[in-house]
Coordinates of C-alpha atoms and ligand atoms in Angstrom, one line a residue:
Chain H
X1 CA -0.3 -25.8 3.8
X2 CA 0.9 -28.3 0.9
X3 CA 0.9 -31.9 2.3
X4 CA 3.2 -33.7 0.6
X5 CA 1.7 -35.5 -2.3
X6 CA 1.0 -39.4 -1.9
X7 CA 2.6 -41.4 -4.7
X8 CA 5.6 -38.9 -4.9
X9 CA 7.2 -39.5 -2.0
X10 CA 10.6 -37.2 -2.6
X11 CA 12.9 -37.9 0.4
X12 CA 15.2 -35.2 1.3
X13 CA 13.7 -32.6 -0.9
X14 CA 11.6 -30.4 1.1
X15 CA 9.2 -28.3 -0.9
X16 CA 9.1 -25.0 -1.6
X17 CA 7.0 -22.7 0.7
X18 CA 6.9 -19.6 0.0
X19 CA 9.5 -17.4 -0.9
X20 CA 13.4 -17.9 -1.5
X21 CA 15.3 -17.1 2.5
X22 CA 19.0 -16.6 3.1
X23 CA 21.4 -17.1 0.1
X24 CA 18.6 -17.7 -2.2
X25 CA 17.0 -14.6 -1.6
X26 CA 20.0 -13.2 -2.5
X27 CA 20.9 -14.6 -4.9
X28 CA 17.0 -13.6 -6.6
X29 CA 17.7 -10.2 -5.9
X30 CA 20.9 -9.8 -7.5
X31 CA 19.5 -11.5 -10.6
X32 CA 17.1 -9.4 -10.5
X33 CA 19.0 -6.5 -10.3
X34 CA 21.5 -6.9 -12.7
X35 CA 18.4 -7.9 -15.1
X36 CA 17.3 -4.5 -14.9
X37 CA 18.1 -1.9 -16.7
X38 CA 19.0 0.2 -13.7
X39 CA 22.8 -0.7 -12.9
X40 CA 23.5 -0.2 -16.8
X41 CA 22.1 3.0 -17.0
X42 CA 23.7 4.0 -13.5
X43 CA 27.3 3.4 -15.2
X44 CA 26.0 4.9 -18.3
X45 CA 25.5 8.1 -16.5
X46 CA 28.9 8.3 -14.2
X47 CA 30.7 7.1 -17.8
X48 CA 28.5 10.0 -19.5
X49 CA 29.6 12.6 -16.8
X50 CA 33.4 11.3 -16.9
X51 CA 33.6 11.5 -20.5
X52 CA 32.6 15.1 -20.4
X53 CA 34.4 16.4 -17.6
X54 CA 38.0 14.7 -19.0
X55 CA 37.1 15.9 -23.0
X56 CA 36.5 19.8 -21.7
X57 CA 39.5 19.9 -19.3
X58 CA 42.1 17.0 -20.6
X59 CA 41.1 16.8 -24.6
X60 CA 39.9 19.6 -26.1
X61 CA 41.4 22.1 -22.6
X62 CA 38.3 24.8 -23.4
X63 CA 38.9 27.8 -22.0
X64 CA 38.1 28.0 -18.8
X65 CA 38.5 24.8 -18.5
X66 CA 42.4 24.5 -18.7
X67 CA 43.2 25.1 -15.5
X68 CA 40.8 22.6 -13.8
X69 CA 41.8 19.1 -13.4
X70 CA 40.5 16.1 -15.3
X71 CA 39.5 13.3 -14.3
X72 CA 42.8 11.2 -15.3
X73 CA 44.7 13.5 -13.1
X74 CA 42.5 13.3 -10.1
X75 CA 41.5 9.6 -10.6
X76 CA 45.4 8.6 -11.1
X77 CA 46.2 10.9 -8.1
X78 CA 43.3 8.8 -5.9
X79 CA 44.6 5.5 -6.8
X80 CA 48.3 6.1 -6.5
X81 CA 50.4 4.3 -3.7
X82 CA 52.8 7.3 -3.6
X83 CA 50.7 10.5 -4.0
X84 CA 52.4 13.4 -5.7
X85 CA 50.3 15.6 -3.5
X86 CA 49.8 13.5 -0.3
X87 CA 45.9 12.2 -0.5
X88 CA 45.4 9.1 -2.4
X89 CA 43.2 5.7 -0.7
X90 CA 46.8 4.4 0.3
X91 CA 47.3 7.0 2.6
X92 CA 46.3 6.8 6.4
X93 CA 45.2 10.6 6.2
X94 CA 42.6 10.2 3.8
X95 CA 40.9 8.0 6.2
X96 CA 41.6 10.2 8.7
X97 CA 39.6 13.2 7.2
X98 CA 36.7 10.9 6.2
X99 CA 36.7 9.8 9.9
X100 CA 36.4 13.0 11.7
X101 CA 34.0 14.1 9.0
X102 CA 31.7 11.1 9.6
X103 CA 32.1 11.1 13.2
X104 CA 30.8 14.8 13.4
X105 CA 28.6 14.0 11.3
X106 CA 27.1 11.1 13.2
X107 CA 27.1 13.3 16.7
X108 CA 25.6 15.9 14.8
X109 CA 22.9 13.7 13.0
X110 CA 22.1 12.1 16.5
X111 CA 21.8 15.0 18.2
X112 CA 19.7 16.8 15.5
X113 CA 17.1 13.6 15.4
X114 CA 17.0 13.3 18.9
X115 CA 15.9 16.6 19.7
X116 CA 13.9 17.5 16.1
X117 CA 11.8 14.4 16.3
X118 CA 10.0 14.8 19.4
X119 CA 9.7 18.7 19.1
X120 CA 8.2 18.0 15.6
X121 CA 5.4 15.2 17.1
X122 CA 5.0 17.2 20.2
X123 CA 4.2 20.0 17.7
X124 CA 2.1 18.6 15.4
X125 CA 0.2 16.6 18.5
X126 CA -0.7 19.3 20.7
X127 CA -1.8 22.5 19.3
X128 CA -0.1 24.4 22.2
X129 CA 3.4 23.1 21.9
X130 CA 2.8 24.3 18.5
X131 CA 2.1 27.9 19.6
X132 CA 4.9 28.2 21.6
X133 CA 7.6 27.0 19.2
X134 CA 6.5 27.4 15.8
X135 CA 6.8 31.1 15.3
X136 CA 10.5 30.7 17.6
X137 CA 11.3 27.9 15.0
X138 CA 10.4 29.9 12.1
X139 CA 12.6 33.0 12.6
X140 CA 15.8 31.2 13.6
X141 CA 15.2 28.8 10.5
X142 CA 15.6 30.6 7.7
X143 CA 19.1 32.5 8.9
X144 CA 22.2 30.8 7.0
X145 CA 24.5 28.5 9.0
X146 CA 27.7 30.5 7.9
X147 CA 26.1 33.4 10.1
X148 CA 26.1 31.3 13.1
X149 CA 29.9 31.0 12.7
X150 CA 31.0 33.2 14.7
X151 CA 28.7 32.5 17.5
X152 CA 29.4 28.7 17.3
X153 CA 33.3 30.0 18.1
X154 CA 32.5 32.2 20.5
X155 CA 29.8 29.7 22.3
X156 CA 31.8 26.1 22.4
X157 CA 35.3 25.9 23.0
X158 CA 37.8 23.9 20.9
X159 CA 37.5 22.5 17.8
X160 CA 34.6 19.7 17.6
X161 CA 32.1 21.1 19.2
X162 CA 31.3 24.3 16.9
X163 CA 31.4 22.7 14.2
X164 CA 29.1 19.6 15.7
X165 CA 27.2 22.2 16.8
X166 CA 26.8 23.7 13.4
X167 CA 25.9 20.6 11.4
X168 CA 23.5 20.1 14.6
X169 CA 21.6 23.4 14.0
X170 CA 20.9 22.5 10.2
X171 CA 19.7 19.3 10.2
X172 CA 17.6 20.0 13.6
X173 CA 15.5 22.6 11.6
X174 CA 14.8 20.1 8.5
X175 CA 13.9 17.3 10.9
X176 CA 11.4 19.0 13.1
X177 CA 9.8 20.7 10.5
X178 CA 9.0 17.7 8.7
X179 CA 8.1 15.5 11.3
X180 CA 5.6 18.7 12.3
X181 CA 4.1 18.2 8.8
X182 CA 4.1 14.3 8.9
X183 CA 1.7 14.8 11.7
X184 CA -0.2 17.3 10.2
X185 CA -0.4 14.8 7.1
X186 CA -2.3 12.1 8.7
X187 CA -5.8 11.4 8.0
X188 CA -8.2 12.6 10.3
X189 CA -10.2 9.4 10.2
X190 CA -7.3 7.8 11.6
X191 CA -7.6 9.5 15.3
X192 CA -11.3 9.4 14.9
X193 CA -11.0 5.0 14.3
X194 CA -8.8 5.1 17.2
X195 CA -10.7 7.2 19.4
X196 CA -13.8 4.7 18.6
X197 CA -11.8 2.1 19.6
X198 CA -11.3 3.2 23.2
X199 CA -7.8 4.7 22.6
X200 CA -7.1 7.3 25.2
X201 CA -5.0 10.2 24.0
X202 CA -1.3 8.9 25.1
X203 CA -2.2 5.6 23.1
X204 CA -3.5 7.7 20.2
X205 CA 0.1 9.5 20.5
X206 CA 2.1 6.1 20.2
X207 CA -0.2 4.4 17.8
X208 CA -1.3 7.1 15.3
X209 CA 0.9 10.1 15.8
X210 CA 4.7 8.1 15.6
X211 CA 3.8 5.5 13.0
X212 CA 1.5 8.1 10.9
X213 CA 4.4 10.5 10.6
X214 CA 7.1 7.9 9.9
X215 CA 6.9 8.0 6.3
X216 CA 7.4 12.4 6.4
X217 CA 9.9 11.2 9.0
X218 CA 12.4 9.5 7.3
X219 CA 12.1 11.7 3.8
X220 CA 13.1 14.5 6.4
X221 CA 16.3 12.7 7.7
X222 CA 17.5 11.8 4.2
X223 CA 17.4 15.8 3.4
X224 CA 18.8 16.5 7.1
X225 CA 21.6 14.4 6.6
X226 CA 22.2 15.7 3.6
X227 CA 22.1 19.6 4.7
X228 CA 24.3 18.3 7.9
X229 CA 26.8 17.5 5.2
X230 CA 26.3 21.1 3.8
X231 CA 26.9 22.4 7.0
X232 CA 29.7 20.5 8.8
X233 CA 31.8 21.2 5.5
X234 CA 30.7 25.0 5.6
X235 CA 31.8 24.7 9.3
X236 CA 34.5 22.8 8.7
X237 CA 36.2 25.2 5.8
X238 CA 35.8 28.1 8.7
X239 CA 37.2 26.6 12.0
X240 CA 37.9 23.0 11.4
X241 CA 40.7 21.1 12.1
X242 CA 41.0 18.4 10.0
X243 CA 37.6 16.7 8.1
X244 CA 37.1 16.7 4.1
X245 CA 35.6 20.5 4.4
X246 CA 39.0 20.9 6.0
X247 CA 40.8 19.3 2.9
X248 CA 39.2 21.2 0.1
X249 CA 40.0 24.4 1.8
X250 CA 43.1 23.3 2.9
X251 CA 43.9 22.6 -0.8
X252 CA 43.1 25.6 -2.1
X253 CA 44.8 27.6 0.0
X254 CA 47.7 25.5 -1.3
X255 CA 46.7 26.4 -4.5
X256 CA 46.8 22.6 -5.2
X257 CA 43.6 21.7 -6.8
X258 CA 43.7 17.8 -7.5
X259 CA 43.5 17.2 -3.6
X260 CA 40.6 19.5 -3.7
X261 CA 38.4 18.0 -6.2
X262 CA 39.2 14.4 -4.4
X263 CA 37.6 15.9 -1.3
X264 CA 34.7 16.9 -3.5
X265 CA 34.1 13.8 -4.8
X266 CA 35.0 11.8 -1.7
X267 CA 32.4 14.3 -0.1
X268 CA 29.6 13.2 -2.3
X269 CA 30.1 9.3 -2.2
X270 CA 30.3 9.1 1.8
X271 CA 27.0 11.7 1.3
X272 CA 25.2 9.1 -0.4
X273 CA 26.4 6.3 1.7
X274 CA 25.0 8.0 4.8
X275 CA 21.6 8.8 2.8
X276 CA 21.3 5.2 1.6
X277 CA 21.7 4.1 5.3
X278 CA 19.0 6.6 6.3
X279 CA 16.8 5.2 3.9
X280 CA 17.6 1.3 5.0
X281 CA 16.6 2.3 8.2
X282 CA 13.4 3.6 7.3
X283 CA 12.6 1.0 5.0
X284 CA 13.1 -1.2 8.1
X285 CA 10.9 0.1 10.9
X286 CA 8.1 0.7 7.6
X287 CA 7.7 -2.6 6.2
X288 CA 4.0 -1.8 5.8
X289 CA 5.1 1.1 3.7
X290 CA 7.1 -1.0 2.0
X291 CA 5.1 -3.8 0.9
X292 CA 2.4 -1.6 -0.2
X293 CA 4.7 0.3 -2.7
X294 CA 6.2 -2.9 -3.6
X295 CA 2.6 -4.4 -5.0
X296 CA 2.2 -1.1 -6.9
X297 CA 5.6 -1.6 -8.7
X298 CA 7.7 0.4 -6.8
Chain M
X1 CA -25.6 -17.8 6.7
X2 CA -25.4 -20.3 9.3
X3 CA -25.9 -19.1 12.4
X4 CA -29.7 -17.9 11.9
X5 CA -31.9 -18.4 14.9
X6 CA -28.7 -19.1 17.7
X7 CA -29.1 -16.6 20.5
X8 CA -25.9 -14.6 19.8
X9 CA -23.8 -15.1 22.7
X10 CA -22.7 -11.3 23.0
X11 CA -22.6 -9.1 26.4
X12 CA -24.7 -6.4 24.9
X13 CA -26.9 -8.3 22.6
X14 CA -30.5 -6.6 22.3
X15 CA -28.9 -3.0 23.2
X16 CA -28.5 0.0 21.3
X17 CA -31.4 1.9 21.3
X18 CA -30.5 5.4 19.4
X19 CA -32.9 7.9 20.3
X20 CA -32.4 11.4 18.5
X21 CA -34.4 14.3 19.8
X22 CA -35.0 17.6 18.0
X23 CA -31.2 17.6 16.8
X24 CA -30.0 20.9 15.7
X25 CA -26.6 21.6 14.2
X26 CA -25.2 24.7 13.0
X27 CA -21.4 25.2 11.8
X28 CA -20.2 28.7 11.8
X29 CA -17.1 28.3 10.0
X30 CA -15.5 32.0 9.5
X31 CA -18.6 33.5 11.4
X32 CA -21.2 32.4 8.4
X33 CA -23.8 30.1 9.7
X34 CA -24.5 26.4 8.1
X35 CA -27.6 24.9 9.4
X36 CA -27.0 21.5 8.7
X37 CA -29.6 19.5 10.8
X38 CA -33.1 21.4 12.0
X39 CA -34.5 20.0 14.3
X40 CA -34.6 16.6 13.5
X41 CA -36.1 13.6 15.6
X42 CA -35.3 9.6 14.7
X43 CA -35.9 6.7 17.3
X44 CA -34.1 3.7 16.4
X45 CA -34.9 0.2 18.2
X46 CA -32.4 -2.0 19.6
X47 CA -31.1 -4.7 16.8
X48 CA -32.2 -2.7 13.7
X49 CA -30.4 -2.1 10.6
X50 CA -31.4 1.3 9.7
X51 CA -30.3 2.9 6.2
X52 CA -30.0 6.7 6.2
X53 CA -30.3 8.4 2.5
X54 CA -30.8 11.6 1.3
X55 CA -29.1 14.1 -1.4
X56 CA -25.5 15.1 -1.0
X57 CA -24.4 17.6 1.6
X58 CA -28.0 17.1 3.4
X59 CA -26.3 16.4 7.0
X60 CA -25.9 12.5 7.2
X61 CA -22.7 12.7 7.8
X62 CA -23.4 15.4 10.6
X63 CA -25.5 13.1 12.5
X64 CA -23.7 10.5 12.3
X65 CA -20.3 12.5 13.6
X66 CA -22.7 13.5 16.7
X67 CA -23.4 10.1 17.6
X68 CA -19.8 9.0 17.7
X69 CA -18.8 11.9 19.9
X70 CA -16.4 13.9 16.3
X71 CA -18.5 16.6 16.1
X72 CA -21.0 18.4 19.2
X73 CA -24.6 19.3 18.1
X74 CA -26.4 22.8 18.8
X75 CA -29.6 21.8 20.3
X76 CA -31.6 18.5 21.3
X77 CA -30.5 15.7 22.5
X78 CA -29.0 12.2 21.5
X79 CA -29.9 9.2 23.9
X80 CA -28.3 5.7 23.8
X81 CA -30.3 2.9 25.7
X82 CA -32.3 5.8 27.6
X83 CA -28.6 7.4 28.7
X84 CA -27.7 11.1 27.2
X85 CA -24.8 10.9 24.8
X86 CA -25.4 14.5 24.4
X87 CA -27.7 17.3 25.0
X88 CA -27.9 20.8 26.7
X89 CA -24.6 21.3 29.2
X90 CA -23.0 18.4 27.1
X91 CA -22.9 19.3 23.3
X92 CA -19.9 16.7 22.7
X93 CA -20.7 12.7 23.0
X94 CA -17.7 11.1 24.6
X95 CA -15.8 8.7 21.9
X96 CA -16.3 5.1 23.1
X97 CA -16.1 1.4 21.9
X98 CA -19.8 1.0 22.5
X99 CA -20.5 2.7 18.8
X100 CA -17.9 2.1 16.4
X101 CA -17.7 3.3 13.0
X102 CA -16.9 2.3 9.4
X103 CA -15.0 5.3 7.5
X104 CA -15.9 5.9 3.7
X105 CA -12.5 6.1 2.7
X106 CA -11.4 3.0 5.1
X107 CA -9.6 3.8 8.5
X108 CA -7.7 0.3 9.3
X109 CA -4.4 1.6 10.2
X110 CA -2.0 1.2 7.6
X111 CA 0.9 0.2 10.1
X112 CA -0.4 -2.3 11.4
X113 CA -1.4 -5.9 10.0
X114 CA -5.3 -7.0 9.8
X115 CA -4.8 -8.9 13.2
X116 CA -2.8 -6.0 14.8
X117 CA -5.6 -3.8 13.5
X118 CA -8.8 -6.0 14.7
X119 CA -6.7 -6.6 18.0
X120 CA -6.2 -2.9 18.8
X121 CA -9.8 -2.1 20.3
X122 CA -9.6 -4.8 23.0
X123 CA -6.1 -4.7 23.7
X124 CA -6.0 -0.5 24.1
X125 CA -9.0 -1.0 26.2
X126 CA -7.2 -3.5 28.3
X127 CA -9.5 -5.9 28.2
X128 CA -7.7 -8.6 27.1
X129 CA -4.0 -8.7 27.1
X130 CA -1.8 -9.2 23.5
X131 CA -2.1 -12.6 22.9
X132 CA -5.3 -12.9 23.8
X133 CA -6.5 -10.2 21.7
X134 CA -4.6 -12.0 18.7
X135 CA -6.1 -15.0 19.2
X136 CA -9.7 -13.7 19.1
X137 CA -8.7 -11.3 15.9
X138 CA -7.7 -13.7 14.0
X139 CA -10.4 -16.2 14.9
X140 CA -12.9 -13.6 13.9
X141 CA -10.8 -12.8 10.7
X142 CA -11.2 -16.4 10.2
X143 CA -14.9 -16.1 10.7
X144 CA -15.2 -13.6 7.9
X145 CA -13.5 -15.4 5.5
X146 CA -10.3 -14.0 6.0
X147 CA -8.1 -17.0 7.5
X148 CA -4.8 -16.4 5.8
X149 CA -4.4 -12.8 5.6
X150 CA -4.4 -12.0 9.5
X151 CA -0.5 -10.7 8.9
X152 CA -0.7 -8.5 5.8
X153 CA -0.9 -5.3 6.0
X154 CA -4.4 -3.3 4.6
X155 CA -1.9 -2.3 1.8
X156 CA -1.6 -5.3 0.3
X157 CA -5.1 -6.7 0.8
X158 CA -7.8 -6.1 -1.8
X159 CA -10.3 -3.4 -0.7
X160 CA -13.4 -5.4 0.1
X161 CA -10.7 -7.4 2.2
X162 CA -9.8 -4.4 4.1
X163 CA -13.2 -3.2 4.3
X164 CA -14.3 -6.1 5.4
X165 CA -11.5 -6.3 8.3
X166 CA -12.5 -2.9 9.2
X167 CA -16.2 -4.0 10.2
X168 CA -14.4 -7.1 12.5
X169 CA -12.6 -4.7 13.6
X170 CA -15.6 -2.5 15.1
X171 CA -17.3 -6.0 16.0
X172 CA -14.6 -7.4 18.1
X173 CA -15.4 -4.9 20.5
X174 CA -19.2 -5.7 21.0
X175 CA -20.4 -2.9 20.3
X176 CA -23.8 -1.7 21.1
X177 CA -24.3 0.2 17.5
X178 CA -22.3 0.4 14.1
X179 CA -21.9 3.3 12.0
X180 CA -21.0 3.0 8.8
X181 CA -20.7 6.2 6.5
X182 CA -21.2 5.1 3.1
X183 CA -18.5 2.4 3.6
X184 CA -18.9 0.8 0.1
X185 CA -19.6 3.7 -2.2
X186 CA -16.1 3.2 -4.2
X187 CA -16.9 -0.4 -4.9
X188 CA -17.9 -2.4 -8.1
X189 CA -21.1 -4.0 -7.9
X190 CA -19.7 -7.6 -7.9
X191 CA -17.1 -6.4 -4.4
X192 CA -20.0 -4.7 -3.2
X193 CA -22.9 -7.6 -3.4
X194 CA -20.0 -10.0 -1.8
X195 CA -19.7 -6.7 0.7
X196 CA -23.3 -6.9 1.3
X197 CA -23.7 -10.6 1.7
X198 CA -20.8 -10.7 4.2
X199 CA -22.2 -7.8 6.2
X200 CA -25.4 -9.3 6.0
X201 CA -23.9 -12.9 7.5
X202 CA -22.7 -10.6 10.6
X203 CA -25.8 -9.0 11.6
X204 CA -27.5 -12.3 11.4
X205 CA -24.8 -13.8 14.1
X206 CA -24.8 -10.3 16.2
X207 CA -27.8 -8.4 15.8
X208 CA -25.3 -5.3 16.2
X209 CA -27.8 -1.9 15.6
X210 CA -26.6 -0.4 12.3
X211 CA -26.5 3.2 11.6
X212 CA -26.1 2.6 7.7
X213 CA -25.3 5.8 5.6
X214 CA -25.7 5.2 1.6
X215 CA -26.6 6.7 -1.8
X216 CA -27.5 3.5 -3.1
X217 CA -30.9 3.2 -2.9
X218 CA -30.9 -1.0 -3.3
X219 CA -28.4 -1.3 -1.1
X220 CA -30.6 0.3 1.1
X221 CA -34.0 -1.7 0.7
X222 CA -31.6 -5.1 0.5
X223 CA -30.1 -4.2 3.8
X224 CA -32.3 -2.2 5.9
X225 CA -35.4 -2.8 8.4
X226 CA -36.2 0.5 7.2
X227 CA -34.4 3.1 5.0
X228 CA -35.1 7.0 6.8
X229 CA -35.2 9.4 3.5
X230 CA -33.6 12.7 4.7
X231 CA -34.7 16.2 3.5
X232 CA -32.1 18.4 1.8
X233 CA -30.1 20.6 4.0
X234 CA -31.1 21.8 6.3
X235 CA -31.4 17.6 7.6
X236 CA -35.0 16.2 8.8
X237 CA -36.6 12.8 8.4
X238 CA -38.9 12.9 5.2
X239 CA -40.2 9.7 5.2
X240 CA -39.5 6.2 6.5
X241 CA -40.0 2.9 4.1
X242 CA -40.8 -0.1 6.1
X243 CA -37.9 -3.5 4.6
X244 CA -40.8 -5.9 5.7
X245 CA -38.8 -8.9 3.5
X246 CA -37.4 -11.4 6.0
X247 CA -34.0 -12.3 6.8
X248 CA -32.3 -14.1 5.9
X249 CA -32.1 -12.3 3.0
X250 CA -29.9 -13.0 -0.1
X251 CA -29.7 -12.1 -3.6
X252 CA -32.6 -13.6 -4.9
X253 CA -34.9 -11.3 -3.5
X254 CA -33.5 -8.6 -5.3
X255 CA -35.1 -9.6 -8.8
X256 CA -39.2 -9.8 -6.7
X257 CA -41.9 -7.8 -7.2
X258 CA -41.6 -6.4 -3.2
X259 CA -38.3 -5.4 -3.4
X260 CA -38.8 -3.4 -6.7
X261 CA -41.8 -1.5 -5.5
X262 CA -39.6 -0.4 -2.0
X263 CA -37.0 0.7 -4.2
X264 CA -39.4 3.0 -6.1
X265 CA -41.1 4.2 -2.9
X266 CA -37.6 5.2 -2.1
X267 CA -36.4 6.4 -5.2
X268 CA -39.4 8.6 -5.5
X269 CA -38.8 10.5 -2.0
X270 CA -35.2 10.6 -2.3
X271 CA -36.0 12.2 -6.3
X272 CA -38.1 14.5 -4.8
X273 CA -35.3 16.2 -2.4
X274 CA -32.6 16.0 -4.9
X275 CA -34.9 18.4 -7.3
X276 CA -35.4 20.4 -4.4
X277 CA -31.3 20.5 -3.4
X278 CA -30.8 21.2 -7.2
X279 CA -33.2 24.1 -7.6
X280 CA -31.6 25.7 -4.3
X281 CA -28.3 25.5 -6.1
X282 CA -26.9 23.2 -4.3
X283 CA -24.1 20.8 -6.2
X284 CA -24.4 17.5 -6.3
X285 CA -21.1 16.0 -4.3
X286 CA -20.9 13.3 -6.4
Ligands
LIG1 N1 -17.0 21.3 9.8 C1 -17.9 21.8 8.8 N2 -18.0 23.3 8.8 C2 -18.9 23.6 8.0 N3 -19.4 23.4 7.2 C3 -19.6 22.2 7.6 C4 -18.7 21.2 7.9 N4 -18.7 19.7 7.8 C5 -20.1 19.7 7.2 N5 -20.7 21.0 6.9 C6 -22.0 21.4 6.0 O1 -22.9 21.1 6.3 C7 -23.5 20.5 5.3 C8 -24.2 18.8 6.0 O2 -22.6 17.9 5.2 P1 -22.3 16.6 5.7 O3 -21.0 15.7 5.6 O4 -23.2 16.2 7.4 O5 -23.9 16.1 4.8 P2 -23.7 14.4 3.9 O6 -25.0 14.7 3.9 O7 -23.1 13.5 4.5 O8 -23.2 15.1 2.5 P3 -22.5 13.2 1.6 O9 -23.5 12.5 1.2 O10 -22.2 14.2 0.3 O11 -21.8 13.0 2.7 C9 -22.9 20.2 4.4 O12 -23.6 21.4 3.3 C10 -21.4 21.1 4.2 O13 -20.8 21.7 3.9
LIG2 MG1 -21.1 12.3 4.5

């Protein structure tokens, strides 16, 4: 506690204590980020990639690339108010596709997490549960999502359910396995320490198993949301009704490549945002880890 | 080192006598029997600081694990204040907060603040509610010189602070025995000496029985009432060095003749065993 120094009264000025908060913190972070190299390298990377694409397709029309839509064609379509091929940021349809895919991802990811995390935790915690579930999990896991499409269509009525089912399936396996590995990764001495301090088995589950596997769980969730996008798009291509996967395959069927590429870029971008959101939630829940890593300069 | 002579207000004061009688431990990983401890007996009085030294891999941790209830024993029995911890028919001791372990690499839960870590024992045992436990934890941390770091996570403080907090986390349970397995092994000499003084200060206040494994002979003489030198595997007691240096102790005794002689005495016994271990082809696991 810093006492106001006698003889130096500063009416109206509160001494700064601790780190800045609110707007001050925001400005501090913004300044720190803008003075670092990260944003410039990021822009440089994107620029380089666009340039290569542009040179290959539109400037030199290198063989095998001349039929591909170049960045100028794609971006001018994407940002045109009256798009020639029907899809741009000014059309309702564009957002409809994004909305449909996001909604499916939301359900799939929630179901996969809601089932996968508890299953993984119990498998890691109890040998009996592991012995029951692990062989089945390992047998079903390598089956590619596309192989499930016919069964999914037979099993579920309508358009939504099969697509959500397929996306759920893929991310469920990733989540479960990572959670299980997370429990395995916990140092034995934490279990022993908890035991010494008088924790019963259920306390150990909530106070050691759950928080100790958090880092792996969130790494798993980031992968799992990516996997959910893969399989969602595959499913939308086969059986869907709307959605970004559908947009891509529909454009392909109609022999127009520009909306196809718009669909792909949008997909990448939305996918990136969703995994960033997962990371954000993870960092919120694991302040202990964030702060320790920050001290190591990471 | 203030509280010398004051009667420690502890429920378990004067308790914590450990009696290890003819304990044998055989590990059998993959069918190969490893005789880790062979017919080992040792009496530790209540309130004693008993230091265990011995060559690497001789079975010191095995003994500690048996007392703490992490591993079973094969033969023999171990008593705590006359009550059977483990023995025939009950090879594995129950884990309990009367025997708290401080681990070699530190086992503060990294996901809890230091205060929550310290408050964990009383809360989970249902002895105190959350608020009371936290209050007591903060008090005890302050006594150990950790007044301002209660809300930090273990990853945010130095290893020395973390280790001190871990000992506080053990002591808040008013244990009968504190079991320490090379707690200061990875520390530099300066941090170590601060740790020693902090531990001695806590010991002078609580007079808890301490079972302390170490490789550092100076540490063992400086801290201990007795230094038990173990033989190379299988583990037995080889020699017991009585340390009659009065408490409270501080760093001045390090340069005394008496201290040097005791270190030499222990060193001779350990050296003999280390050579035996070497000749037996056991690798020194640094
Ligand atoms: N779980 C186990 N399974 C099989 N053998 C073991 C096991 N734990 C320890 N041992 C063996 O028992 C012997 C004693 O091990 P212990 O860990 O008790 O030694 P230590 O005296 O603590 O050694 P250090 O000083 O290196 O910590 C060693 O030879 C070790 O290889
Ligand atoms: Mg050991």
